[in-house]
PDB file of C-alpha atoms in Angstrom:
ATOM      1  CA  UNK L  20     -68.339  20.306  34.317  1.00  0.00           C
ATOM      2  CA  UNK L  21     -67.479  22.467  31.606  1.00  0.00           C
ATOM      3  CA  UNK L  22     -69.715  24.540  29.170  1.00  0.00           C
ATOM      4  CA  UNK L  23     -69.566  22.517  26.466  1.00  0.00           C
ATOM      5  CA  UNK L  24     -70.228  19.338  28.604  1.00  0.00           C
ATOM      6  CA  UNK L  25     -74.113  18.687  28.068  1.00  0.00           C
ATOM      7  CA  UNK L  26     -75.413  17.556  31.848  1.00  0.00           C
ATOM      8  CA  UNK L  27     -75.670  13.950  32.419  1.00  0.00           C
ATOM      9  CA  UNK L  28     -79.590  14.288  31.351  1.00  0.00           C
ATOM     10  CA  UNK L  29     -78.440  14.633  27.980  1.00  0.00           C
ATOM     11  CA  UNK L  30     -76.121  11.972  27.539  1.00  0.00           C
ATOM     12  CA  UNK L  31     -78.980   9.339  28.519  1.00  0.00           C
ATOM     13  CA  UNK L  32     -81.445  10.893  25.625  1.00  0.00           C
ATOM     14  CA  UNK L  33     -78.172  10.484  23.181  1.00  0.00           C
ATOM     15  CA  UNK L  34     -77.042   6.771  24.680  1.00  0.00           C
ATOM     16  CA  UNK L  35     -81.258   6.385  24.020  1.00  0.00           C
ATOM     17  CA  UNK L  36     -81.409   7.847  20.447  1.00  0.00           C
ATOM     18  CA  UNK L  37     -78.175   5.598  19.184  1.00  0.00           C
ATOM     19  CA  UNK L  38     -79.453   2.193  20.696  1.00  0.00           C
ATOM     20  CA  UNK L  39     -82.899   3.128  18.355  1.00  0.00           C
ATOM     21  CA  UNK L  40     -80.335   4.126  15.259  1.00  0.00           C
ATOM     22  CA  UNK L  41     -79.929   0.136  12.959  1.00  0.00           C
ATOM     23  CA  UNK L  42     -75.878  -0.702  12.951  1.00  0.00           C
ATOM     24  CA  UNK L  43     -76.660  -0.609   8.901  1.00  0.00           C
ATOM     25  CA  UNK L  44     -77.968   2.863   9.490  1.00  0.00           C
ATOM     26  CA  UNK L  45     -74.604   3.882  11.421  1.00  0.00           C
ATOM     27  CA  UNK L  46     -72.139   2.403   8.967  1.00  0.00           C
ATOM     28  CA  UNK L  47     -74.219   4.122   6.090  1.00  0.00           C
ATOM     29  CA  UNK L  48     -74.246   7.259   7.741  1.00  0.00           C
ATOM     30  CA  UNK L  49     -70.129   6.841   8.281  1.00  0.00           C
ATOM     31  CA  UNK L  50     -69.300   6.170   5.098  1.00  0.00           C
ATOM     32  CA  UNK L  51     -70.918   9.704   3.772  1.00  0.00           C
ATOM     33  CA  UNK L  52     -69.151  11.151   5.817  1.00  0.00           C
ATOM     34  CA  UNK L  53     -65.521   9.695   4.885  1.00  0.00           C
ATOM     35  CA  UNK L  54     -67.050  10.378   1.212  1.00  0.00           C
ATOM     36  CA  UNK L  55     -67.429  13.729   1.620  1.00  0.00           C
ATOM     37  CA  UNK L  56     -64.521  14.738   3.380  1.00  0.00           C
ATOM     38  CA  UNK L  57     -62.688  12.726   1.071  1.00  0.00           C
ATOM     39  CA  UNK L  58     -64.252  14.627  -1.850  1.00  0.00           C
ATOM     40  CA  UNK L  59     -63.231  17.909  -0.139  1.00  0.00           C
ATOM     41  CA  UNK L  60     -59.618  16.738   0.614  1.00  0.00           C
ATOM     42  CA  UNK L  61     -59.611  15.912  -3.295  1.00  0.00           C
ATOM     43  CA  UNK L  62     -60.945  19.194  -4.507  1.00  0.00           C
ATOM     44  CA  UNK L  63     -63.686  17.935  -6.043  1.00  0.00           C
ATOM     45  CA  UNK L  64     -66.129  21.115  -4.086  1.00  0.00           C
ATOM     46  CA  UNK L  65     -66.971  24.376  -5.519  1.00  0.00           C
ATOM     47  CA  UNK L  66     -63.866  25.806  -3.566  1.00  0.00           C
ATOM     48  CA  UNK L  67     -61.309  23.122  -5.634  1.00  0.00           C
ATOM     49  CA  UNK L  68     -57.896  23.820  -4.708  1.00  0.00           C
ATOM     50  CA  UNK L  69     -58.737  25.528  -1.558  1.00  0.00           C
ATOM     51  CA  UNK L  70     -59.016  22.620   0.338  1.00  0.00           C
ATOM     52  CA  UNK L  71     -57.256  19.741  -1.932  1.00  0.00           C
ATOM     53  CA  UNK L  72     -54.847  17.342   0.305  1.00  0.00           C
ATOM     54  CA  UNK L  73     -53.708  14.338  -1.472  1.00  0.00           C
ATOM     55  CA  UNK L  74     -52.105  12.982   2.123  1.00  0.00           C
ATOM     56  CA  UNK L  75     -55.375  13.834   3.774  1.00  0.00           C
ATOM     57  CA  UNK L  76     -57.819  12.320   0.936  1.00  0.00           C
ATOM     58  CA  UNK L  77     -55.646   9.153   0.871  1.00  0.00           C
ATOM     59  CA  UNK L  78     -56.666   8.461   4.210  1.00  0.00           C
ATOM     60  CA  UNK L  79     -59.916   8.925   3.671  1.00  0.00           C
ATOM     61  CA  UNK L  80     -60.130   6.974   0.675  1.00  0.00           C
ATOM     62  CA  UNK L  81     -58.164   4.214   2.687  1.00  0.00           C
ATOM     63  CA  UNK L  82     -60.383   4.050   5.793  1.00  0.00           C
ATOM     64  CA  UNK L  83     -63.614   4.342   3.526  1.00  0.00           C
ATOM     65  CA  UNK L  84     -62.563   1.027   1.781  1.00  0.00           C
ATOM     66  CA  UNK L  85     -61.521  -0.640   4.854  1.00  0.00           C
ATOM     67  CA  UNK L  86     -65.066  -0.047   5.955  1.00  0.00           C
ATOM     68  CA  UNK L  87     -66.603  -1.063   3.419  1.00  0.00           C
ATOM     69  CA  UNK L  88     -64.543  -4.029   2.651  1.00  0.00           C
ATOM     70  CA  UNK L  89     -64.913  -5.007   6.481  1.00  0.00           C
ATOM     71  CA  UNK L  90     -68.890  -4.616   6.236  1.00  0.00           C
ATOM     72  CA  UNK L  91     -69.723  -6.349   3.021  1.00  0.00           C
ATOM     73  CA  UNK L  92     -71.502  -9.126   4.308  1.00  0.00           C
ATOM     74  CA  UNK L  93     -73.173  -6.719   7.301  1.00  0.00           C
ATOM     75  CA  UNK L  94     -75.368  -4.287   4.774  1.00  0.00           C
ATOM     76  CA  UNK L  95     -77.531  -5.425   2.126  1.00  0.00           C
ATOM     77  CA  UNK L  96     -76.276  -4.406  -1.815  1.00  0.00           C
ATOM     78  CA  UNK L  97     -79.022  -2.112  -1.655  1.00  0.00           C
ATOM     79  CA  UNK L  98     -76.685  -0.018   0.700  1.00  0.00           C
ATOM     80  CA  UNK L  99     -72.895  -0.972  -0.694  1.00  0.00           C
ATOM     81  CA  UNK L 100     -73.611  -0.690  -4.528  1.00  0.00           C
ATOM     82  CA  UNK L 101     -73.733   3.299  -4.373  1.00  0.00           C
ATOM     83  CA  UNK L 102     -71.134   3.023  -1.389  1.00  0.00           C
ATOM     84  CA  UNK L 103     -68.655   0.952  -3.409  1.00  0.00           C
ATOM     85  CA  UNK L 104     -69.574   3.191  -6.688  1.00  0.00           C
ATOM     86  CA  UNK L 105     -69.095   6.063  -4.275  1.00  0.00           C
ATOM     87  CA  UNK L 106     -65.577   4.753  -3.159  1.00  0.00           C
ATOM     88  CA  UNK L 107     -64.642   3.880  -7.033  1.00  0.00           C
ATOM     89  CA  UNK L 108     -64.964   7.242  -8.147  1.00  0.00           C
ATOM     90  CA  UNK L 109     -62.896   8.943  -5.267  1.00  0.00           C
ATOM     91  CA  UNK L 110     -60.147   5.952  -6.224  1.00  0.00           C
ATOM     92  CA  UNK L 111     -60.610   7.758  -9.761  1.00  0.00           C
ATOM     93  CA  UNK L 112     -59.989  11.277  -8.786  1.00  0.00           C
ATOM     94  CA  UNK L 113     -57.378  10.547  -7.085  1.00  0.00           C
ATOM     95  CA  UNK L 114     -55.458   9.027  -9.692  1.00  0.00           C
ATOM     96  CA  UNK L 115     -56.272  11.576 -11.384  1.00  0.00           C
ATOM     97  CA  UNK L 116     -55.043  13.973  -9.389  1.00  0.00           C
ATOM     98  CA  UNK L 117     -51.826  12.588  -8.418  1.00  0.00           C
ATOM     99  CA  UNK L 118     -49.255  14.122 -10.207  1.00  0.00           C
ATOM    100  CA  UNK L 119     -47.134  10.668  -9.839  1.00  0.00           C
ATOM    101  CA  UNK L 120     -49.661   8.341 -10.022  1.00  0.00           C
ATOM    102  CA  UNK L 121     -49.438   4.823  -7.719  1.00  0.00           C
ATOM    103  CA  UNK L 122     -48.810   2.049  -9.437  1.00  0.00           C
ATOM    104  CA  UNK L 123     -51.707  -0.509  -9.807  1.00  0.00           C
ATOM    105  CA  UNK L 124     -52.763  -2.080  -6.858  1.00  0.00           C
ATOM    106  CA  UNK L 125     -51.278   0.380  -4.771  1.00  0.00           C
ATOM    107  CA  UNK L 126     -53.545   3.617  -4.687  1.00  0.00           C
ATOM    108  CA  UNK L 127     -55.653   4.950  -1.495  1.00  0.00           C
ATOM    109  CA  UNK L 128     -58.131   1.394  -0.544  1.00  0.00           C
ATOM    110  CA  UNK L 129     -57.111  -0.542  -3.610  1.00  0.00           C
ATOM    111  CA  UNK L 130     -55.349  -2.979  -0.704  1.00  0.00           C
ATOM    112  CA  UNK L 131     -59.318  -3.807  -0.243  1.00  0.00           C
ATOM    113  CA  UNK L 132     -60.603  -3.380  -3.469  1.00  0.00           C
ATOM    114  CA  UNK L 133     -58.298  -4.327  -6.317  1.00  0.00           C
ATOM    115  CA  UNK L 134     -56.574  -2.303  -8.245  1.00  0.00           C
ATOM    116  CA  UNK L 135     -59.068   0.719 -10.497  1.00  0.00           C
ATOM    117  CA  UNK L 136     -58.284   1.626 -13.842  1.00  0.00           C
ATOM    118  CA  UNK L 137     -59.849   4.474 -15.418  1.00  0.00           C
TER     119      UNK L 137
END
């Protein structure tokens, strides 16, 4: 066993604390996190360029729409509104960042959600 490797103990209370966490809950909690890295990768922090990766944010923007688009029916609207208002925005800046913009239809997630026009 290595340092980092919490003892065996401490896997069971994590196995315990997931099964407790709602699938809803998890998918939520995933999505914020693709949103947020994706907002990084798109400059959109206080650090802007520092961290601004168009290939890295258009994966990000990508898998974040897959998710969603693959949970729609699994979380109420209550929890995909701001997620899919979330994902529209990102779609946005990246446009807007792109210095040769996709064509319609063909931007980071639009393969899930359609194409976004400003």
């Amino acid at each position: 066993m290595t340092d980092s490797t919490p003892p065996p103990s401490d896997f069971d209370a994590m196995t315990r604390d997931i099964a407790e966490v709602p699938a809803v809950e998890v998918i939520v909690t995933v999505a914020v996190n693709l949103m947020s890295a994706a907002a990084v990768k798109l400059g959109l922090t206080d650090e802007g360029d520092k961290y601004k990766d168009l290939d890295e944010a258009r994966k990000l923007v990508h898998a974040l729409a897959g998710l969603l688009d693959a949970s729609a029916t699994e979380i109420s609207s209550f929890h995909a509104a701001p997620l899919r208002d979330g994902l529209k925005s990102l779609q946005l800046a990246f446009r807007e960042a792109s210095i040769v913009p996709d064509e319609p239809g063909q931007g980071p997630g639009e393969k899930y959600t359609g194409p976004v026009y400003g």
